[in-house]
Amino acid sequence: MSQSNGQAKLGGRVGIVGTGHRAREDLLLTAAWLLWIPVALYTNAIAARPSSQLVALCDLNEERMKYHNELLKKLGQPEAKMYPATDFEKMLKDEKLDVLVVTTVDATHDQYIVPALYAGIRVLTEKPMTTDVEKCKRILKAVDETKGSVQVLFNYRYNPAHWKVEELVASGKIGNVKSVHFEWLLDTVHGADYFRRWHRYKDRSGGLMVHKSSHHFDLVNFWINAKPKEVFGMGSLAFYGAENGKKSGWAKDYYRARDSKEAETDPFAIHLGDQPDLKALYHDAEHVDNYHRDMNVFADDITIEDDMSVLVKYSNGATMTYHLTAYSPWEGYRVMINGDKGRLELEVVESAFRLPKNKGGSAEGAVHGEKALPNEGRQKIILHPLWETPQEVPYEIGKGGHGGGDDRMLDQIFGPRPGMVEKDSAVARLGANQIDGALAMAVGLAANESFKTGKLVKIDELLGVVL
Ligand SMILES: NC(=O)c1ccc[n+]([C@@H]2O[C@H](COP(=O)([O-])OP(=O)(O)OC[C@H]3O[C@@H](n4cnc5c(N)ncnc54)[C@H](O)[C@@H]3O)[C@@H](O)[C@H]2O)c1
């Protein structure tokens, strides 16, 4: 189904629009190996790969762009030219970019994808590709008219465990897929992070169905090589939010953690001043745009859900039952795929538990899934062929952000790091294009629609087009 963009020309002159958390550099302390490993996201990743040069940065907030330039300096790289968001078109004109990386707030991706396509630039956009049908149509139309290239950065596809699942299903080991059962748990550090800032507003993120689950919906489309057709869902704000917090007793009375006495003892709070990168990117930059990244998760203005159940029917007749919980004590997921020759099970415990700060716990780093989490758990793939003994399937265990998926994806999109061999064509096919981006997002949008109406939603009718 994927018309991979993985074969597009690598590297060249790169610009980044949206110089926040996802674009930053950091270090990861792995519990299992007791080693600091550089976690390279876009700025650092480009600097580490000689076939790409980061020449331009664009954002609403100059302080965050400066942070990235400081990082380039530390890495011995020339600074990139900084453009305010209002000068984006000028950046496209002046910088002769080969590649644009879009890492802004989800609902604004289309504002940058579309003009870059018309300027003939290869676009790499963070997921979700966008957040509503009209924006999605604009992107699809622009790709069509320009014959341009959009790659949606679904880094989860590059996690070796996920890649292995796809290989096993495609090789027919479980026969024809009939159904999928998929549960994803976000814990009260990572999960709570979606409720502290812009993600908590549906018009900015599309809610977790679009913002987060589009990763999972994309994986299922990829694993079973089918298109989603019908969606029914029920979702609610069951845990976060003012009312729930009062009922459960978790709520503390403050607006944001900065300068709040109450927040000091709130295990759900994030303290931006405690971490140098979060301090520089947000704490010290908020005077420019009032971006408060540390709001109370038990507030009354949250418009997204934290507990969601979804049923999906696919083009090959298979169905999926899916659940996302954003307030779990541990973080990870379980997937079971049933076929007419057997069943495949994937279990990943990313973080086995969380402790509050006063009991030695920390939100250090791993608040947003970009690195391996503390208290690492286990992961395994079990194949249960019919009428045979089950087998644990060996596969490469990824180290680092998103199960090692980030680095593999970065090698594919910006060229390999020195000393690394060019990845084989199997990795190139993991690239997701605009159709993959639209289909993954559409399941989330359809689920949101179903939450509101209580009705089953047909994807083709929702999008107004058959993809
Ligand atoms: N694939 C993943 O695993 C993963 C992980 C984290 C984030 N993301 C994605 O990366 C993107 C950025 O997320 P983040 O966590 O870095 O958020 P962030 O809030 O840290 O950064 C967003 C940046 O975009 C800027 N911005 C906001 N609106 C803008 C506009 N209209 N024009 C220009 N700049 C604008 C903000 O000033 C900020 O610097 C999102 O789309 C998110 O979904 C993906």
Short mmCIF file of C-alpha atoms and ligand atoms in Angstrom, two decimals:
data_model
loop_
_atom_site.label_atom_id
_atom_site.label_comp_id
_atom_site.label_asym_id
_atom_site.label_seq_id
_atom_site.Cartn_x
_atom_site.Cartn_y
_atom_site.Cartn_z
CA MET A 1 0.00 0.00 0.00
CA SER A 2 2.85 2.38 0.83
CA GLN A 3 4.27 4.27 -2.09
CA SER A 4 7.47 4.79 -0.17
CA ASN A 5 9.29 8.08 -0.34
CA GLY A 6 12.30 6.37 1.15
CA GLN A 7 14.12 6.36 -2.18
CA ALA A 8 14.07 10.18 -2.56
CA LYS A 9 17.42 11.95 -2.84
CA LEU A 10 19.03 12.14 0.60
CA GLY A 11 20.19 15.23 2.42
CA GLY A 12 21.13 18.61 0.95
CA ARG A 13 20.19 22.03 2.34
CA VAL A 14 17.72 21.51 5.18
CA GLY A 15 15.39 23.95 6.95
CA ILE A 16 13.39 23.21 10.11
CA VAL A 17 10.13 24.95 10.92
CA GLY A 18 9.13 24.45 14.57
CA THR A 19 12.21 24.46 16.81
CA GLY A 20 10.74 22.93 19.97
CA HIS A 21 11.11 19.71 21.92
CA ARG A 22 11.10 17.27 18.99
CA ALA A 23 13.85 19.15 17.21
CA ARG A 24 16.18 19.23 20.25
CA GLU A 25 19.28 17.22 21.16
CA ASP A 26 19.66 15.26 24.37
CA LEU A 27 21.48 12.47 26.12
CA LEU A 28 20.04 9.20 27.23
CA LEU A 29 21.11 7.17 30.22
CA THR A 30 20.17 3.59 29.48
CA ALA A 31 19.33 1.62 32.57
CA ALA A 32 20.44 -1.67 31.05
CA TRP A 33 23.80 -0.53 29.69
CA LEU A 34 24.66 2.34 32.06
CA LEU A 35 25.85 4.38 29.13
CA TRP A 36 25.07 7.86 27.94
CA ILE A 37 24.02 7.63 24.32
CA PRO A 38 23.33 10.73 22.23
CA VAL A 39 19.68 10.84 21.23
CA ALA A 40 19.81 12.65 17.97
CA LEU A 41 16.72 14.37 16.77
CA TYR A 42 16.62 16.75 13.91
CA THR A 43 19.20 19.46 14.69
CA ASN A 44 21.75 17.05 16.08
CA ALA A 45 20.92 14.39 13.51
CA ILE A 46 21.52 16.71 10.60
CA ALA A 47 24.77 17.98 12.13
CA ALA A 48 25.97 14.37 12.45
CA ARG A 49 25.29 13.48 8.83
CA PRO A 50 27.65 14.98 6.24
CA SER A 51 25.21 14.71 3.33
CA SER A 52 22.87 17.24 5.00
CA GLN A 53 23.41 20.81 6.23
CA LEU A 54 20.99 22.64 8.48
CA VAL A 55 20.87 26.11 6.93
CA ALA A 56 17.61 27.65 8.18
CA LEU A 57 15.37 27.68 11.24
CA CYS A 58 11.87 29.10 11.45
CA ASP A 59 9.60 29.52 14.48
CA LEU A 60 7.25 31.95 16.23
CA ASN A 61 9.73 32.13 19.08
CA GLU A 62 13.24 33.48 18.50
CA GLU A 63 14.56 32.15 21.82
CA ARG A 64 13.88 28.58 20.76
CA MET A 65 15.62 29.13 17.43
CA LYS A 66 18.63 30.53 19.32
CA TYR A 67 18.73 27.36 21.43
CA HIS A 68 19.15 25.30 18.27
CA ASN A 69 21.88 27.61 17.00
CA GLU A 70 23.72 27.24 20.31
CA LEU A 71 23.49 23.53 19.82
CA LEU A 72 24.94 23.78 16.30
CA LYS A 73 27.82 25.87 17.67
CA LYS A 74 28.55 23.23 20.32
CA LEU A 75 28.63 20.62 17.57
CA GLY A 76 31.15 22.69 15.59
CA GLN A 77 28.62 23.51 12.88
CA PRO A 78 27.86 26.88 11.27
CA GLU A 79 24.78 28.63 12.66
CA ALA A 80 21.56 28.43 10.66
CA LYS A 81 19.80 31.58 9.52
CA MET A 82 16.77 32.33 11.72
CA TYR A 83 13.42 33.34 10.21
CA PRO A 84 10.31 34.42 12.12
CA ALA A 85 7.26 32.40 11.07
CA THR A 86 5.94 35.41 9.15
CA ASP A 87 9.03 35.19 6.88
CA PHE A 88 8.57 31.52 6.01
CA GLU A 89 7.99 32.24 2.30
CA LYS A 90 11.12 34.42 2.28
CA MET A 91 13.07 31.52 3.82
CA LEU A 92 11.89 29.24 1.02
CA LYS A 93 12.91 31.81 -1.58
CA ASP A 94 16.29 32.78 -0.13
CA GLU A 95 17.61 29.49 1.21
CA LYS A 96 17.15 27.23 -1.81
CA LEU A 97 16.25 24.35 0.47
CA ASP A 98 16.30 20.76 -0.70
CA VAL A 99 14.43 19.54 2.38
CA LEU A 100 12.01 21.10 4.87
CA VAL A 101 11.36 19.42 8.23
CA VAL A 102 7.99 20.40 9.74
CA THR A 103 7.89 20.08 13.55
CA THR A 104 5.39 22.74 14.54
CA VAL A 105 2.17 22.28 16.53
CA ASP A 106 0.10 19.64 14.69
CA ALA A 107 -2.73 21.90 13.51
CA THR A 108 -0.22 24.18 11.72
CA HIS A 109 1.70 21.55 9.68
CA ASP A 110 -0.31 22.20 6.51
CA GLN A 111 0.60 25.92 6.57
CA TYR A 112 4.19 24.89 5.87
CA ILE A 113 3.82 21.63 3.92
CA VAL A 114 1.73 23.18 1.16
CA PRO A 115 3.91 26.21 0.23
CA ALA A 116 7.06 24.09 0.46
CA LEU A 117 5.59 21.62 -2.03
CA TYR A 118 4.72 24.43 -4.45
CA ALA A 119 8.32 25.67 -4.05
CA GLY A 120 9.54 22.21 -5.18
CA ILE A 121 11.02 21.24 -1.81
CA ARG A 122 11.02 17.71 -0.40
CA VAL A 123 8.92 17.79 2.79
CA LEU A 124 9.46 15.66 5.88
CA THR A 125 6.64 16.26 8.32
CA GLU A 126 6.16 15.08 11.85
CA LYS A 127 3.08 13.04 12.55
CA PRO A 128 0.17 13.55 12.51
CA MET A 129 0.36 14.86 8.94
CA THR A 130 -2.41 17.27 9.88
CA THR A 131 -5.51 17.48 12.06
CA ASP A 132 -8.63 17.89 9.92
CA VAL A 133 -10.19 16.94 6.61
CA GLU A 134 -9.86 20.32 4.89
CA LYS A 135 -6.16 20.58 5.72
CA CYS A 136 -5.62 17.01 4.61
CA LYS A 137 -7.29 17.74 1.26
CA ARG A 138 -5.06 20.79 0.73
CA ILE A 139 -1.97 18.67 1.27
CA LEU A 140 -3.15 15.87 -1.03
CA LYS A 141 -4.06 18.41 -3.72
CA ALA A 142 -0.64 20.09 -3.44
CA VAL A 143 1.18 16.76 -3.77
CA ASP A 144 -0.98 15.91 -6.76
CA GLU A 145 -0.46 19.24 -8.52
CA THR A 146 3.29 19.46 -7.85
CA LYS A 147 4.09 15.74 -8.08
CA GLY A 148 6.05 16.55 -4.95
CA SER A 149 7.21 14.43 -2.07
CA VAL A 150 5.88 14.36 1.50
CA GLN A 151 7.23 11.85 3.99
CA VAL A 152 5.31 11.53 7.25
CA LEU A 153 7.84 10.74 9.96
CA PHE A 154 6.22 7.66 11.46
CA ASN A 155 9.34 6.65 13.39
CA TYR A 156 7.52 3.72 15.05
CA ARG A 157 7.71 1.85 11.73
CA TYR A 158 11.51 1.81 12.13
CA ASN A 159 11.45 0.09 15.52
CA PRO A 160 12.88 -3.40 14.81
CA ALA A 161 10.06 -5.07 16.76
CA HIS A 162 7.45 -3.39 14.57
CA TRP A 163 9.34 -4.13 11.42
CA LYS A 164 9.58 -7.79 12.48
CA VAL A 165 5.81 -7.99 13.03
CA GLU A 166 5.26 -6.69 9.51
CA GLU A 167 7.72 -9.23 8.08
CA LEU A 168 6.08 -12.11 9.95
CA VAL A 169 2.58 -11.17 8.84
CA ALA A 170 3.69 -10.55 5.23
CA SER A 171 5.47 -13.93 5.14
CA GLY A 172 2.16 -15.66 5.83
CA LYS A 173 3.21 -17.14 9.18
CA ILE A 174 -0.25 -16.53 10.64
CA GLY A 175 -2.12 -16.81 7.34
CA ASN A 176 -4.78 -14.29 6.38
CA VAL A 177 -5.32 -11.68 9.07
CA LYS A 178 -8.80 -11.73 10.55
CA SER A 179 -8.54 -9.45 13.57
CA VAL A 180 -6.24 -7.29 15.69
CA HIS A 181 -6.44 -6.51 19.39
CA PHE A 182 -4.27 -3.55 20.42
CA GLU A 183 -3.91 -1.84 23.78
CA TRP A 184 -1.54 1.11 24.34
CA LEU A 185 -0.81 2.51 27.79
CA LEU A 186 0.74 5.92 28.48
CA ASP A 187 1.92 6.42 32.02
CA THR A 188 1.32 9.33 34.39
CA VAL A 189 4.55 11.09 33.32
CA HIS A 190 4.47 10.72 29.55
CA GLY A 191 0.68 10.50 29.33
CA ALA A 192 0.26 13.48 31.64
CA ASP A 193 2.54 15.54 29.39
CA TYR A 194 -0.21 15.72 26.76
CA PHE A 195 -2.39 17.44 29.33
CA ARG A 196 0.15 20.08 30.39
CA ARG A 197 0.34 22.02 27.12
CA TRP A 198 -1.11 22.57 23.64
CA HIS A 199 -1.96 18.91 23.05
CA ARG A 200 -4.80 19.26 25.56
CA TYR A 201 -6.75 21.41 23.09
CA LYS A 202 -8.39 19.42 20.34
CA ASP A 203 -8.14 22.24 17.83
CA ARG A 204 -4.33 22.23 18.23
CA SER A 205 -3.58 18.47 18.30
CA GLY A 206 -6.69 16.67 17.05
CA GLY A 207 -6.81 14.97 20.46
CA LEU A 208 -4.86 11.81 21.29
CA MET A 209 -6.72 9.85 18.63
CA VAL A 210 -5.03 11.99 15.98
CA HIS A 211 -1.91 13.19 17.77
CA LYS A 212 -0.83 9.91 19.38
CA SER A 213 -2.88 7.03 18.02
CA SER A 214 -2.15 7.95 14.39
CA HIS A 215 1.21 6.25 15.08
CA HIS A 216 -0.62 3.09 16.13
CA PHE A 217 -3.23 3.25 13.38
CA ASP A 218 -0.42 3.65 10.86
CA LEU A 219 1.33 0.58 12.29
CA VAL A 220 -1.79 -1.52 11.88
CA ASN A 221 -2.31 -0.32 8.28
CA PHE A 222 1.34 -1.21 7.63
CA TRP A 223 1.28 -4.56 9.46
CA ILE A 224 -1.83 -5.97 7.84
CA ASN A 225 -1.37 -4.14 4.51
CA ALA A 226 -4.96 -2.93 4.43
CA LYS A 227 -6.87 0.33 4.50
CA PRO A 228 -9.21 1.38 7.30
CA LYS A 229 -12.82 1.66 6.12
CA GLU A 230 -15.21 2.00 9.10
CA VAL A 231 -14.70 3.28 12.63
CA PHE A 232 -16.78 3.33 15.79
CA GLY A 233 -15.53 4.69 19.08
CA MET A 234 -16.26 5.84 22.59
CA GLY A 235 -13.95 8.21 24.38
CA SER A 236 -13.98 10.39 27.44
CA LEU A 237 -11.92 12.59 29.69
CA ALA A 238 -12.02 10.12 32.55
CA PHE A 239 -8.99 10.95 34.70
CA TYR A 240 -7.44 14.38 34.01
CA GLY A 241 -9.51 17.57 34.13
CA ALA A 242 -10.76 19.57 37.10
CA GLU A 243 -13.82 17.52 37.95
CA ASN A 244 -12.11 14.11 37.70
CA GLY A 245 -9.18 15.35 39.78
CA LYS A 246 -11.51 16.53 42.53
CA LYS A 247 -13.35 13.20 42.58
CA SER A 248 -10.18 11.08 42.66
CA GLY A 249 -8.43 13.40 45.11
CA TRP A 250 -5.36 13.88 42.82
CA ALA A 251 -6.09 17.53 41.98
CA LYS A 252 -4.03 20.34 43.48
CA ASP A 253 -5.04 23.93 43.26
CA TYR A 254 -2.69 25.82 40.92
CA TYR A 255 -2.69 27.04 37.32
CA ARG A 256 0.89 26.10 36.39
CA ALA A 257 3.87 24.58 38.17
CA ARG A 258 6.22 27.54 37.78
CA ASP A 259 6.43 29.45 41.09
CA SER A 260 3.68 27.29 42.65
CA LYS A 261 4.11 25.91 46.18
CA GLU A 262 1.21 23.51 45.62
CA ALA A 263 2.87 22.05 42.51
CA GLU A 264 6.02 21.13 44.42
CA THR A 265 4.24 18.10 45.87
CA ASP A 266 2.18 17.28 42.80
CA PRO A 267 3.52 14.09 41.15
CA PHE A 268 1.76 15.11 37.93
CA ALA A 269 3.62 18.43 37.66
CA ILE A 270 6.63 19.12 35.46
CA HIS A 271 9.27 21.53 36.74
CA LEU A 272 10.83 23.13 33.69
CA GLY A 273 13.59 24.81 35.66
CA ASP A 274 14.96 21.40 36.77
CA GLN A 275 16.11 20.29 33.32
CA PRO A 276 18.55 22.47 31.36
CA ASP A 277 17.03 21.80 27.94
CA LEU A 278 13.42 22.31 29.07
CA LYS A 279 14.52 25.43 30.92
CA ALA A 280 16.15 26.91 27.81
CA LEU A 281 13.41 25.89 25.39
CA TYR A 282 10.38 26.89 27.45
CA HIS A 283 11.03 28.42 30.89
CA ASP A 284 13.42 31.06 29.53
CA ALA A 285 11.53 31.52 26.26
CA GLU A 286 7.97 32.02 27.47
CA HIS A 287 8.21 35.81 27.72
CA VAL A 288 8.14 35.85 23.89
CA ASP A 289 4.89 33.98 23.28
CA ASN A 290 3.37 33.01 26.65
CA TYR A 291 3.77 29.31 25.85
CA HIS A 292 3.17 27.65 29.25
CA ARG A 293 4.40 24.08 29.05
CA ASP A 294 3.76 23.22 32.70
CA MET A 295 0.02 23.69 33.19
CA ASN A 296 -1.98 21.75 35.80
CA VAL A 297 -3.39 18.55 34.28
CA PHE A 298 -6.48 18.83 36.50
CA ALA A 299 -7.73 22.00 34.84
CA ASP A 300 -11.16 22.78 33.46
CA ASP A 301 -10.20 23.81 29.91
CA ILE A 302 -9.08 20.39 28.59
CA THR A 303 -10.91 19.43 25.38
CA ILE A 304 -9.30 16.04 24.59
CA GLU A 305 -9.99 12.53 25.87
CA ASP A 306 -7.71 10.35 28.01
CA ASP A 307 -9.55 7.01 27.74
CA MET A 308 -10.60 5.78 24.31
CA SER A 309 -12.05 2.57 22.84
CA VAL A 310 -12.20 2.13 19.08
CA LEU A 311 -13.42 -0.51 16.63
CA VAL A 312 -12.09 -0.46 13.05
CA LYS A 313 -12.99 -2.49 9.97
CA TYR A 314 -10.39 -2.81 7.19
CA SER A 315 -10.47 -3.26 3.42
CA ASN A 316 -9.41 -6.93 3.75
CA GLY A 317 -12.34 -7.67 6.08
CA ALA A 318 -10.20 -7.72 9.23
CA THR A 319 -11.31 -5.85 12.34
CA MET A 320 -9.45 -4.17 15.21
CA THR A 321 -10.35 -3.49 18.81
CA TYR A 322 -8.10 -0.70 20.13
CA HIS A 323 -7.77 1.02 23.48
CA LEU A 324 -5.63 3.96 24.58
CA THR A 325 -5.24 4.88 28.24
CA ALA A 326 -3.26 8.02 29.10
CA TYR A 327 -3.07 7.62 32.90
CA SER A 328 -1.54 4.21 33.43
CA PRO A 329 0.94 3.20 36.19
CA TRP A 330 3.20 1.59 33.54
CA GLU A 331 3.91 2.39 29.92
CA GLY A 332 3.87 0.02 26.99
CA TYR A 333 1.59 -1.93 24.70
CA ARG A 334 0.21 -5.30 23.70
CA VAL A 335 -0.80 -6.30 20.20
CA MET A 336 -2.37 -9.57 19.14
CA ILE A 337 -2.96 -10.39 15.50
CA ASN A 338 -5.19 -13.36 14.68
CA GLY A 339 -4.94 -15.14 11.33
CA ASP A 340 -6.33 -18.32 9.81
CA LYS A 341 -2.99 -20.10 10.40
CA GLY A 342 -2.15 -18.76 13.83
CA ARG A 343 -1.67 -15.76 16.07
CA LEU A 344 1.13 -13.26 16.69
CA GLU A 345 1.59 -11.44 19.98
CA LEU A 346 3.83 -8.47 20.68
CA GLU A 347 4.30 -7.25 24.22
CA VAL A 348 6.45 -4.25 25.08
CA VAL A 349 6.86 -2.85 28.59
CA GLU A 350 8.65 0.46 28.05
CA SER A 351 8.59 1.55 31.65
CA ALA A 352 7.49 -0.88 34.34
CA PHE A 353 6.47 1.73 36.91
CA ARG A 354 6.84 5.37 37.93
CA LEU A 355 7.63 6.91 41.29
CA PRO A 356 6.99 10.47 42.40
CA LYS A 357 9.93 12.84 42.89
CA ASN A 358 9.90 12.53 46.71
CA LYS A 359 10.35 8.74 46.37
CA GLY A 360 13.27 8.99 43.96
CA GLY A 361 11.25 9.19 40.74
CA SER A 362 11.79 11.79 38.08
CA ALA A 363 10.33 13.13 34.88
CA GLU A 364 13.93 13.65 33.83
CA GLY A 365 14.07 13.59 30.08
CA ALA A 366 11.66 10.87 29.23
CA VAL A 367 8.52 12.97 29.32
CA HIS A 368 7.69 12.78 25.70
CA GLY A 369 8.60 9.37 24.43
CA GLU A 370 11.75 10.54 22.68
CA LYS A 371 14.00 8.32 24.73
CA ALA A 372 13.92 4.99 26.46
CA LEU A 373 12.13 5.23 29.79
CA PRO A 374 13.46 4.49 33.27
CA ASN A 375 12.59 1.14 34.94
CA GLU A 376 12.78 -0.56 31.60
CA GLY A 377 10.62 -3.62 31.26
CA ARG A 378 10.66 -6.39 28.71
CA GLN A 379 9.60 -7.00 25.16
CA LYS A 380 8.84 -10.11 23.17
CA ILE A 381 7.20 -11.40 20.05
CA ILE A 382 5.47 -14.78 20.34
CA LEU A 383 4.27 -16.70 17.33
CA HIS A 384 1.49 -19.23 17.96
CA PRO A 385 1.02 -21.29 14.77
CA LEU A 386 -2.15 -23.42 14.88
CA TRP A 387 -1.50 -26.99 16.14
CA GLU A 388 2.15 -26.21 16.97
CA THR A 389 4.07 -25.20 20.06
CA PRO A 390 4.45 -21.42 20.37
CA GLN A 391 7.84 -19.85 19.61
CA GLU A 392 9.48 -16.67 20.84
CA VAL A 393 10.71 -14.88 17.71
CA PRO A 394 14.21 -13.36 17.92
CA TYR A 395 14.74 -9.84 16.61
CA GLU A 396 17.13 -6.95 17.12
CA ILE A 397 16.24 -5.08 20.33
CA GLY A 398 16.46 -1.37 19.54
CA LYS A 399 18.25 1.00 21.90
CA GLY A 400 17.27 4.64 22.25
CA GLY A 401 14.30 6.79 21.34
CA HIS A 402 11.17 4.98 20.19
CA GLY A 403 12.78 1.55 20.39
CA GLY A 404 15.77 2.63 18.29
CA GLY A 405 13.40 3.74 15.52
CA ASP A 406 14.54 7.35 15.57
CA ASP A 407 18.16 6.71 14.56
CA ARG A 408 17.27 4.28 11.83
CA MET A 409 14.75 6.74 10.40
CA LEU A 410 17.25 9.62 10.60
CA ASP A 411 19.82 7.57 8.65
CA GLN A 412 17.21 6.99 6.01
CA ILE A 413 16.08 10.59 5.64
CA PHE A 414 19.32 12.54 6.09
CA GLY A 415 21.88 9.94 4.98
CA PRO A 416 23.89 7.59 7.20
CA ARG A 417 26.26 8.80 9.93
CA PRO A 418 30.00 8.50 9.16
CA GLY A 419 31.10 4.93 9.70
CA MET A 420 27.57 3.61 9.28
CA VAL A 421 26.74 1.67 6.17
CA GLU A 422 23.91 2.90 4.02
CA LYS A 423 20.77 1.12 5.19
CA ASP A 424 19.36 -1.48 2.87
CA SER A 425 16.31 -1.10 0.70
CA ALA A 426 14.17 -2.88 3.30
CA VAL A 427 14.55 0.21 5.52
CA ALA A 428 13.84 2.54 2.61
CA ARG A 429 10.44 0.93 2.16
CA LEU A 430 9.49 1.90 5.73
CA GLY A 431 8.97 5.51 4.65
CA ALA A 432 5.35 6.66 4.86
CA ASN A 433 3.90 9.02 2.26
CA GLN A 434 0.96 11.43 2.27
CA ILE A 435 -1.59 8.67 1.65
CA ASP A 436 -0.28 6.72 4.65
CA GLY A 437 -0.39 9.97 6.65
CA ALA A 438 -3.97 10.67 5.58
CA LEU A 439 -5.20 7.14 6.33
CA ALA A 440 -3.61 7.03 9.79
CA MET A 441 -5.04 10.43 10.69
CA ALA A 442 -8.44 9.53 9.24
CA VAL A 443 -8.97 6.71 11.75
CA GLY A 444 -8.38 9.19 14.57
CA LEU A 445 -10.67 11.80 13.03
CA ALA A 446 -13.36 9.19 12.46
CA ALA A 447 -13.05 8.05 16.08
CA ASN A 448 -13.41 11.67 17.26
CA GLU A 449 -16.51 12.02 15.10
CA SER A 450 -17.95 8.81 16.47
CA PHE A 451 -17.28 9.96 20.08
CA LYS A 452 -19.49 12.98 19.32
CA THR A 453 -22.27 11.40 17.31
CA GLY A 454 -22.38 7.88 18.73
CA LYS A 455 -22.46 6.61 15.13
CA LEU A 456 -20.24 4.45 12.94
CA VAL A 457 -18.14 6.60 10.57
CA LYS A 458 -17.09 5.57 7.06
CA ILE A 459 -13.60 6.83 6.22
CA ASP A 460 -14.27 7.42 2.51
CA GLU A 461 -17.31 9.56 3.37
CA LEU A 462 -15.43 11.47 6.04
CA LEU A 463 -12.51 12.28 3.71
CA GLY A 464 -14.78 12.80 0.69
CA VAL A 465 -12.36 10.72 -1.36
CA VAL A 466 -11.36 7.06 -1.69
CA LEU A 467 -7.66 6.70 -0.90
N1 LIG B 1 7.23 11.12 16.24
C1 LIG B 1 7.36 11.35 17.52
O1 LIG B 1 7.69 10.43 18.23
C2 LIG B 1 7.12 12.70 18.07
C3 LIG B 1 7.49 13.01 19.39
C4 LIG B 1 7.26 14.32 19.85
C5 LIG B 1 6.65 15.25 19.02
N2 LIG B 1 6.30 14.91 17.74
C6 LIG B 1 5.66 15.89 16.84
O2 LIG B 1 6.56 16.96 16.63
C7 LIG B 1 5.83 18.18 16.49
C8 LIG B 1 6.36 19.17 17.50
O3 LIG B 1 6.15 18.69 18.81
P1 LIG B 1 7.03 19.21 20.01
O4 LIG B 1 6.86 18.28 21.13
O5 LIG B 1 8.38 19.55 19.52
O6 LIG B 1 6.24 20.56 20.37
P2 LIG B 1 6.87 21.92 20.97
O7 LIG B 1 5.71 22.67 21.49
O8 LIG B 1 7.99 21.61 21.85
O9 LIG B 1 7.46 22.63 19.69
C9 LIG B 1 6.64 23.19 18.70
C10 LIG B 1 7.36 24.38 18.13
O10 LIG B 1 6.57 24.89 17.06
C11 LIG B 1 6.51 26.31 17.20
N3 LIG B 1 5.27 26.77 16.57
C12 LIG B 1 4.00 26.65 17.04
N4 LIG B 1 3.13 27.16 16.16
C13 LIG B 1 3.87 27.59 15.11
C14 LIG B 1 3.56 28.22 13.88
N5 LIG B 1 2.29 28.50 13.54
N6 LIG B 1 4.57 28.53 13.05
C15 LIG B 1 5.86 28.25 13.36
N7 LIG B 1 6.22 27.67 14.53
C16 LIG B 1 5.24 27.33 15.37
C17 LIG B 1 6.56 26.56 18.70
O11 LIG B 1 6.99 27.87 18.97
C18 LIG B 1 7.56 25.51 19.14
O12 LIG B 1 8.87 25.97 19.09
C19 LIG B 1 4.37 17.84 16.69
O13 LIG B 1 3.77 17.70 15.44
C20 LIG B 1 4.39 16.51 17.41
O14 LIG B 1 3.27 15.73 17.09
C21 LIG B 1 6.55 13.67 17.28
#
